[in-house]
mmCIF file of C-alpha atoms and ligand atoms in Angstrom:
data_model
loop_
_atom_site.group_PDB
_atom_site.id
_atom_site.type_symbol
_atom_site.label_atom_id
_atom_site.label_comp_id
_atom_site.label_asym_id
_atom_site.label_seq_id
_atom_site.Cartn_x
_atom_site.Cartn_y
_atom_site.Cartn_z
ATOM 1 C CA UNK A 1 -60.228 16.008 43.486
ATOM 2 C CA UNK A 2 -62.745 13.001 43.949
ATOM 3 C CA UNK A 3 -64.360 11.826 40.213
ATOM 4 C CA UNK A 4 -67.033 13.901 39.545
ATOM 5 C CA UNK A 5 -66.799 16.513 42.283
ATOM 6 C CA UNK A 6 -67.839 19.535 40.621
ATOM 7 C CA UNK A 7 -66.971 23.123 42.642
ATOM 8 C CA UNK A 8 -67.878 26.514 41.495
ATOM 9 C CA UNK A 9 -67.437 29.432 43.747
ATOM 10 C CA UNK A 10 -69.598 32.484 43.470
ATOM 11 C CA UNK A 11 -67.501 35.139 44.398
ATOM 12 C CA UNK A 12 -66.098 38.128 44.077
ATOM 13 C CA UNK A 13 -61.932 39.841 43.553
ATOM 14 C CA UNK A 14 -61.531 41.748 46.738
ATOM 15 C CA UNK A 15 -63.056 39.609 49.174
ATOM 16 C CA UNK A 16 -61.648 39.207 52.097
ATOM 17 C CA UNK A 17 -64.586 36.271 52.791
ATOM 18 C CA UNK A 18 -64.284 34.855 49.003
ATOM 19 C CA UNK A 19 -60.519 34.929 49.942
ATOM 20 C CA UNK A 20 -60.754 32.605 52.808
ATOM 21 C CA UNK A 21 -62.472 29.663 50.579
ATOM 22 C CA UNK A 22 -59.747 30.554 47.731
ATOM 23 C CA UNK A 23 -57.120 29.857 50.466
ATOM 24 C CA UNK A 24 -59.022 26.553 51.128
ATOM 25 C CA UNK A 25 -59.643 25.500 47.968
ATOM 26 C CA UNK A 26 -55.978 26.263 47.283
ATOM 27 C CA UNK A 27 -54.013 24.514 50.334
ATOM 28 C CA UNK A 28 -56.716 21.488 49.608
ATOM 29 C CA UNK A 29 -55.062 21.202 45.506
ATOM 30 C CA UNK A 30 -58.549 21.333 44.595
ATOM 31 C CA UNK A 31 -59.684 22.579 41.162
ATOM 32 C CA UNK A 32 -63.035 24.873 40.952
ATOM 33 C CA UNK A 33 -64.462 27.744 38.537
ATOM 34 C CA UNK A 34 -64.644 30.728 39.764
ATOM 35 C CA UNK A 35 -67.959 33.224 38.893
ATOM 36 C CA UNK A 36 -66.890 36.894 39.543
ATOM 37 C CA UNK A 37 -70.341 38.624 40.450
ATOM 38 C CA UNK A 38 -71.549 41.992 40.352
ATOM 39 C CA UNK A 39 -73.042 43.070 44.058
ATOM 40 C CA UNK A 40 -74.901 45.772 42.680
ATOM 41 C CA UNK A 41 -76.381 43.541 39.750
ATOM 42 C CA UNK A 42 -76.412 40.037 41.932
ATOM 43 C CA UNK A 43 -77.066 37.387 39.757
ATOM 44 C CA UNK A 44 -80.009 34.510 39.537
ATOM 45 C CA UNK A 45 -77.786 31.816 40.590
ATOM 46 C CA UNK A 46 -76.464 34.184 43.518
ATOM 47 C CA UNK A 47 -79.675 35.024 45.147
ATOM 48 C CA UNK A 48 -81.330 31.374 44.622
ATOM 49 C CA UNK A 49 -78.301 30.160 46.288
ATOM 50 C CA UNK A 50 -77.759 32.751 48.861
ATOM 51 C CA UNK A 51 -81.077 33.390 49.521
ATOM 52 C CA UNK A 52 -80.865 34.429 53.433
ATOM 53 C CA UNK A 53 -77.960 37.311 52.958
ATOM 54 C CA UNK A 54 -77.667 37.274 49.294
ATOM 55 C CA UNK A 55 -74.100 37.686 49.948
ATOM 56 C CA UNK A 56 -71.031 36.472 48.534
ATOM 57 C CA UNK A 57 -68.671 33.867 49.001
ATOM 58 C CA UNK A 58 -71.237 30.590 47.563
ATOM 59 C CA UNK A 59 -69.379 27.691 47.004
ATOM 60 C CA UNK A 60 -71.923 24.954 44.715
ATOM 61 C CA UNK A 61 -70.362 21.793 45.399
ATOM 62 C CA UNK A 62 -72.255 19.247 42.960
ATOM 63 C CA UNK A 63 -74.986 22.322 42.453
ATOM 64 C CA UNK A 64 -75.674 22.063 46.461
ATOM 65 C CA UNK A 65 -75.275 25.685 47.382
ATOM 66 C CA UNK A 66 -72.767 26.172 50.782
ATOM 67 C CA UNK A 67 -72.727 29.694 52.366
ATOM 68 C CA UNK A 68 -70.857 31.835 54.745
ATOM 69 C CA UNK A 69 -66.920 31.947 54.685
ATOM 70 C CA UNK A 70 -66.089 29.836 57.933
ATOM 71 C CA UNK A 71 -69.025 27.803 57.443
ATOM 72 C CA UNK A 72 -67.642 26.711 53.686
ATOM 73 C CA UNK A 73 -64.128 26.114 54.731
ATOM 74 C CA UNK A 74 -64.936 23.678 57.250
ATOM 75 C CA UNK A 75 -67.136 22.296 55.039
ATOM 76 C CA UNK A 76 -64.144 22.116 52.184
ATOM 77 C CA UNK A 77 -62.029 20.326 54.926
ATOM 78 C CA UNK A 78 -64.635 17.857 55.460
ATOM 79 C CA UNK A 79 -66.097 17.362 52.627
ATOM 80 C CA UNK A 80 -62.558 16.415 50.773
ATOM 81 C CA UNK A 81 -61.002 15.090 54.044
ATOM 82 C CA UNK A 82 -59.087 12.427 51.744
ATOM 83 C CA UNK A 83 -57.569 15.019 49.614
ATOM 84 C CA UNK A 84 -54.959 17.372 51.004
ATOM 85 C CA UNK A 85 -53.507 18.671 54.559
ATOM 86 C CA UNK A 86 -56.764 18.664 56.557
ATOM 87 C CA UNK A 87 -57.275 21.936 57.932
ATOM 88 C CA UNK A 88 -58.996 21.971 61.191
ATOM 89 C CA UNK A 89 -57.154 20.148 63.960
ATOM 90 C CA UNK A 90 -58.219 15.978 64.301
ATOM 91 C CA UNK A 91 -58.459 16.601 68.111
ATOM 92 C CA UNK A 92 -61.814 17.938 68.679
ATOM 93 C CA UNK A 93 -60.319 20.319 71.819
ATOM 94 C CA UNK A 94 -58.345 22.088 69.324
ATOM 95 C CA UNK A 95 -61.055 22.023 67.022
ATOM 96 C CA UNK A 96 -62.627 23.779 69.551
ATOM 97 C CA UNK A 97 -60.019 26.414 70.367
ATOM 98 C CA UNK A 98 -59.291 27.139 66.835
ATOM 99 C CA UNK A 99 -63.207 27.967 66.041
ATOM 100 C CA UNK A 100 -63.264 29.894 69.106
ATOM 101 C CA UNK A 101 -60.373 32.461 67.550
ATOM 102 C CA UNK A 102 -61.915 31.895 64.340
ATOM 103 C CA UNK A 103 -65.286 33.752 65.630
ATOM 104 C CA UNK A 104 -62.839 36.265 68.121
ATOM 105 C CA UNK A 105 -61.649 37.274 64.359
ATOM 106 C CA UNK A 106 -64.857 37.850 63.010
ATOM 107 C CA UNK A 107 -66.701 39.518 66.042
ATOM 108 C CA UNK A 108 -63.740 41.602 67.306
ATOM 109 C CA UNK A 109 -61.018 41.904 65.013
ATOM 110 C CA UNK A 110 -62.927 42.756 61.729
ATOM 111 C CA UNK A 111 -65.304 44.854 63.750
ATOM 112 C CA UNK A 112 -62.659 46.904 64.942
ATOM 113 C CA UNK A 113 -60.758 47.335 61.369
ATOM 114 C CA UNK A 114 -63.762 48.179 59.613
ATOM 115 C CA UNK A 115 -64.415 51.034 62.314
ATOM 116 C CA UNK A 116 -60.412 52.534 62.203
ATOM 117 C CA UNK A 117 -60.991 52.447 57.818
ATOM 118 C CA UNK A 118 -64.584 53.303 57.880
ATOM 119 C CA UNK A 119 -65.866 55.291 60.739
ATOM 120 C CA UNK A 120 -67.596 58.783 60.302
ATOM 121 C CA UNK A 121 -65.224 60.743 61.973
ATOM 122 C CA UNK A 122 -61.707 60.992 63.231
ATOM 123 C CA UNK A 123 -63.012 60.171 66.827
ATOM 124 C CA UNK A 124 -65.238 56.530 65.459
ATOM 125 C CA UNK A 125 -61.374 55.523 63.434
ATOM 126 C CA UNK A 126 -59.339 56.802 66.382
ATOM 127 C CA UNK A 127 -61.682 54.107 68.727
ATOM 128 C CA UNK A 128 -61.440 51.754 65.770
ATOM 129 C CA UNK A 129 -57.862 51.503 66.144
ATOM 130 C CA UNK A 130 -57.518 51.003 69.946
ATOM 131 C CA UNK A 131 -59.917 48.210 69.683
ATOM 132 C CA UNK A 132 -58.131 47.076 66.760
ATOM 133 C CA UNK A 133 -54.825 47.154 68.821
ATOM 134 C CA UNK A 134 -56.163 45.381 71.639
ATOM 135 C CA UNK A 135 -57.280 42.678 69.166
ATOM 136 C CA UNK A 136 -54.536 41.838 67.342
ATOM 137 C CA UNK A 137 -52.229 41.797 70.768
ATOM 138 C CA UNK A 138 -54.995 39.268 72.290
ATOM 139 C CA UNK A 139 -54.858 37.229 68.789
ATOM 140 C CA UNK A 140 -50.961 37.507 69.264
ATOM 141 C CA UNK A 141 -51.231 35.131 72.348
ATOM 142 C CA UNK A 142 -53.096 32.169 70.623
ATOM 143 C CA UNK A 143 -49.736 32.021 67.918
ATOM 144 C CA UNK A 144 -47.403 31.570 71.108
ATOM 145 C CA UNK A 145 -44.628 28.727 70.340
ATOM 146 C CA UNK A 146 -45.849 27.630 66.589
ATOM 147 C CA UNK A 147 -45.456 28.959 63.405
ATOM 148 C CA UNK A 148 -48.643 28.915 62.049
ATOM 149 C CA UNK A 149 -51.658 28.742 64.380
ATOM 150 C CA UNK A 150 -52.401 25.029 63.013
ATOM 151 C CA UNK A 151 -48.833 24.247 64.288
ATOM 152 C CA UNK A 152 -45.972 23.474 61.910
ATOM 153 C CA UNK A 153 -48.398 23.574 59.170
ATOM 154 C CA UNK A 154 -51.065 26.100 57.866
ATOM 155 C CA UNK A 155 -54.515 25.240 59.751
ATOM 156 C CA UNK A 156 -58.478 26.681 59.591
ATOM 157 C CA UNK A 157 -57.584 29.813 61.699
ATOM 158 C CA UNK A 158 -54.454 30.533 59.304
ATOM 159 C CA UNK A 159 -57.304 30.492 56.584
ATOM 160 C CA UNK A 160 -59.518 32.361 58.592
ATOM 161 C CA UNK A 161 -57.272 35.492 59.408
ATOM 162 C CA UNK A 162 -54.676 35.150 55.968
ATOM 163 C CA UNK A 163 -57.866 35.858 53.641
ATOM 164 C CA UNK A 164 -57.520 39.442 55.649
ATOM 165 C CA UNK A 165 -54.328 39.743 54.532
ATOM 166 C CA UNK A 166 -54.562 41.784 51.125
ATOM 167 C CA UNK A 167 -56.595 44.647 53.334
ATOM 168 C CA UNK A 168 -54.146 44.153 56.293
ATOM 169 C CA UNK A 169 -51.480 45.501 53.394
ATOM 170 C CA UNK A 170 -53.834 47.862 51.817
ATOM 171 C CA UNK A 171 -54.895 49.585 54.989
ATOM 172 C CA UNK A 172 -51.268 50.254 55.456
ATOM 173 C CA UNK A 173 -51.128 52.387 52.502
ATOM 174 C CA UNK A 174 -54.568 53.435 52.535
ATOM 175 C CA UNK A 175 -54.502 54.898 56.035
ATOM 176 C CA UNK A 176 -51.041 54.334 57.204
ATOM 177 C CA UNK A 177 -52.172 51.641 59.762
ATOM 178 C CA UNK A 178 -49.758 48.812 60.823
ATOM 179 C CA UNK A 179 -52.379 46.445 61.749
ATOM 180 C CA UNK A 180 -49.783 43.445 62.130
ATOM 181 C CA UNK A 181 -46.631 46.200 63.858
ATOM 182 C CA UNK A 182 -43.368 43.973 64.581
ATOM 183 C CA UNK A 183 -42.668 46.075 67.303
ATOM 184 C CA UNK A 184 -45.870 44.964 69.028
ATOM 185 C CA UNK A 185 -46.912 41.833 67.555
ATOM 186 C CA UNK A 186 -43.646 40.467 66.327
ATOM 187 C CA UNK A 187 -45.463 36.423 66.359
ATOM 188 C CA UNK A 188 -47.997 38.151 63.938
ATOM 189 C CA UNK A 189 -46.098 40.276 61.960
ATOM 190 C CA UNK A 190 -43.805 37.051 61.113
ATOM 191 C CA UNK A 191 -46.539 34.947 60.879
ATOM 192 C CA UNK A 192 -48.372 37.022 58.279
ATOM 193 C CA UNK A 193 -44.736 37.020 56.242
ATOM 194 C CA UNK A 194 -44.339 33.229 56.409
ATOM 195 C CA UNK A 195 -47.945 32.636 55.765
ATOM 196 C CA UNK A 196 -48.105 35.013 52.721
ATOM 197 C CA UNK A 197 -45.109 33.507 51.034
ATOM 198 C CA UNK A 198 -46.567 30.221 50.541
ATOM 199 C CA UNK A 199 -47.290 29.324 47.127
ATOM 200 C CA UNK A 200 -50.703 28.311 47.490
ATOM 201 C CA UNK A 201 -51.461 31.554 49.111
ATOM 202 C CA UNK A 202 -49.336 33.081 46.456
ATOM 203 C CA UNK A 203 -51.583 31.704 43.873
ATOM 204 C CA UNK A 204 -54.721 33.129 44.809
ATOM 205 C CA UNK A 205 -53.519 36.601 46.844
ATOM 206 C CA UNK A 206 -55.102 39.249 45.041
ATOM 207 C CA UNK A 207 -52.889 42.705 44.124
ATOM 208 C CA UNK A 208 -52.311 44.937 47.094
ATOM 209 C CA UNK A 209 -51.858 47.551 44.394
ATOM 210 C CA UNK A 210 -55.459 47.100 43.392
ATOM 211 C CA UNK A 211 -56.897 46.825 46.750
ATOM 212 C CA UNK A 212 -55.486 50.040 47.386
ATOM 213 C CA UNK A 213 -57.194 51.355 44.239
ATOM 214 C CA UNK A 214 -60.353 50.091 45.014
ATOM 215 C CA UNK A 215 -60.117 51.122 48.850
ATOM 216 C CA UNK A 216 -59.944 54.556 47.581
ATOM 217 C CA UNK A 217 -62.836 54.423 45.245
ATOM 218 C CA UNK A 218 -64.892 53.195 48.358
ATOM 219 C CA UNK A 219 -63.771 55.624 50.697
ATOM 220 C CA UNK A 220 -64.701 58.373 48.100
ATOM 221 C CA UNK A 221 -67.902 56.374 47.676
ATOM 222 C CA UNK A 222 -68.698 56.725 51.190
ATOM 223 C CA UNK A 223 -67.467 60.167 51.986
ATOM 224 C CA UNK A 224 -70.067 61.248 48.659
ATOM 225 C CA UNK A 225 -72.811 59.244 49.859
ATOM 226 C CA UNK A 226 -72.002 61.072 53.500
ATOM 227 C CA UNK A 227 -72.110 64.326 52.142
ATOM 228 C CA UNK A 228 -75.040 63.928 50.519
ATOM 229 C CA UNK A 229 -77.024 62.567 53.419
ATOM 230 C CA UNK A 230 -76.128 65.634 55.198
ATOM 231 C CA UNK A 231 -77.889 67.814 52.894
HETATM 232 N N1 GSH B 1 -70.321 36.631 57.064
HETATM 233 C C1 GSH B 1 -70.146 36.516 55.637
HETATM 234 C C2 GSH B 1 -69.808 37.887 55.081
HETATM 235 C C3 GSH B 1 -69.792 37.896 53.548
HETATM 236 C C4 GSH B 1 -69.842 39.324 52.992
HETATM 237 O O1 GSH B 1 -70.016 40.307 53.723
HETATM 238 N N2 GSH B 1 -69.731 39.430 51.650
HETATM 239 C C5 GSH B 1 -69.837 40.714 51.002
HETATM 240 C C6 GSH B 1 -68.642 40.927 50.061
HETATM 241 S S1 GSH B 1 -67.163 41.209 50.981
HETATM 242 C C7 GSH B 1 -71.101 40.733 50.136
HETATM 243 O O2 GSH B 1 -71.430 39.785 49.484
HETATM 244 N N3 GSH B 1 -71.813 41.864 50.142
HETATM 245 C C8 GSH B 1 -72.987 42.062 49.341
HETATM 246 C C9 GSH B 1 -74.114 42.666 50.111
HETATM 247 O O3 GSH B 1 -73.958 42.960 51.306
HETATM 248 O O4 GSH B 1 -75.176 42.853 49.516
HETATM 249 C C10 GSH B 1 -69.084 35.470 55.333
HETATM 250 O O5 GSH B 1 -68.236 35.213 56.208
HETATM 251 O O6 GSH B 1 -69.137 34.851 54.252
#
């Protein structure tokens, strides 16, 4: 890291967002310290440094608060262009297309997942997991002919979608959902392999066992809070 750079990332274990700048910070070899917060006691520094959402992940570079996942690991890429693979493509085209599937993620794909764990009934996760499908078959197309959708080496959009990873694997034992199915999406379902046996993902992938623990302890959250509303 450049002399004197000074990163800490407020953040929090079983974010998929926090995950993304992990993966970042990671594939960059850059050093940081990293401040687990409570969301349901959000600390000073959080909400003077988040002060729009409130939300977590907040990198500080230098103290200079920097929010929102994609909007962070762009900045990490640019910010420490000289150290590291650089992330987003140099040709501002593919710069272009990879933001574009970077937001297709975010709008459709997480959208979709969150309605197939999360919806109120079996009808709301049944339509969750079309769209889902539909999704991940249209993402499938945009990995056609490389091995990682930066090419022959891990890119922005492989950040973008491998910090979904851990839930990708959790939801499979949570709800018995094959988000990434070989038999459908065989460029994904490898892709997700390669990408998640890369020791710099390696080093900052969180448990699926404990995802799964806490997935359940949400859903029972939810189903409570549900229950009660209807009373
Ligand atoms: N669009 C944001 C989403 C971040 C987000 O939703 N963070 C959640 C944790 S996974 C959070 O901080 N929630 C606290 C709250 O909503 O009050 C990003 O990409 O960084």
């Amino acid at each position: 890291m450049a002399g004197g750079d000074d990163l800490k990332l407020l953040g929090m274990w079983s974010s998929p967002y926090v995950l993304r700048v992990q993966l970042a910070l990671s594939l960059k070899g850059l050093t940081y310290e990293c401040v687990e917060e409570d969301l349901k006691n959000k600390s000073e520094l959080l909400l003077k440094s988040n002060p729009v959402h409130k939300k977590v992940p907040v990198l500080l570079h230098n103290g200079r608060p920097v929010c929102e996942s994609s909007v962070i690991v762009q900045y990490i890429d640019e910010a420490f262009a000289a150290t590291g693979p650089s992330l987003l493509p140099a040709d501002p085209y593919e710069r272009a297309v990879a933001r574009f599937w970077a937001a297709y993620i975010d709008d459709k794909l997480l959208a979709a997942w969150t309605k197939a764990s999360m919806g109120k009934t079996e009808e709301e996760m049944a339509e969750g997991k079309k769209l889902s499908d539909v999704a991940v078959e249209t993402l499938e197309g945009a990995l056609k002919g490389k091995p990682f959708f930066g090419g022959d080496s891990v890119g922005y959009l492989d950040v973008m979608l491998g910090g979904l990873l851990g839930w990708v694997r959790a939801a499979e034992e949570l709800q018995g959902i094959k988000h990434f199915d070989p038999a459908k999406t065989p460029l994904l379902a490898a892709w997700a392999e390669r990408f998640g046996a890369l020791d710099a993902v390696q080093a900052v992938t969180p448990d699926v066992n404990r995802l799964v623990e806490f997935g359940k302890v949400m859903k029972a959250r939810l189903a409570a809070a549900a229950a009660g509303a209807g009373n």
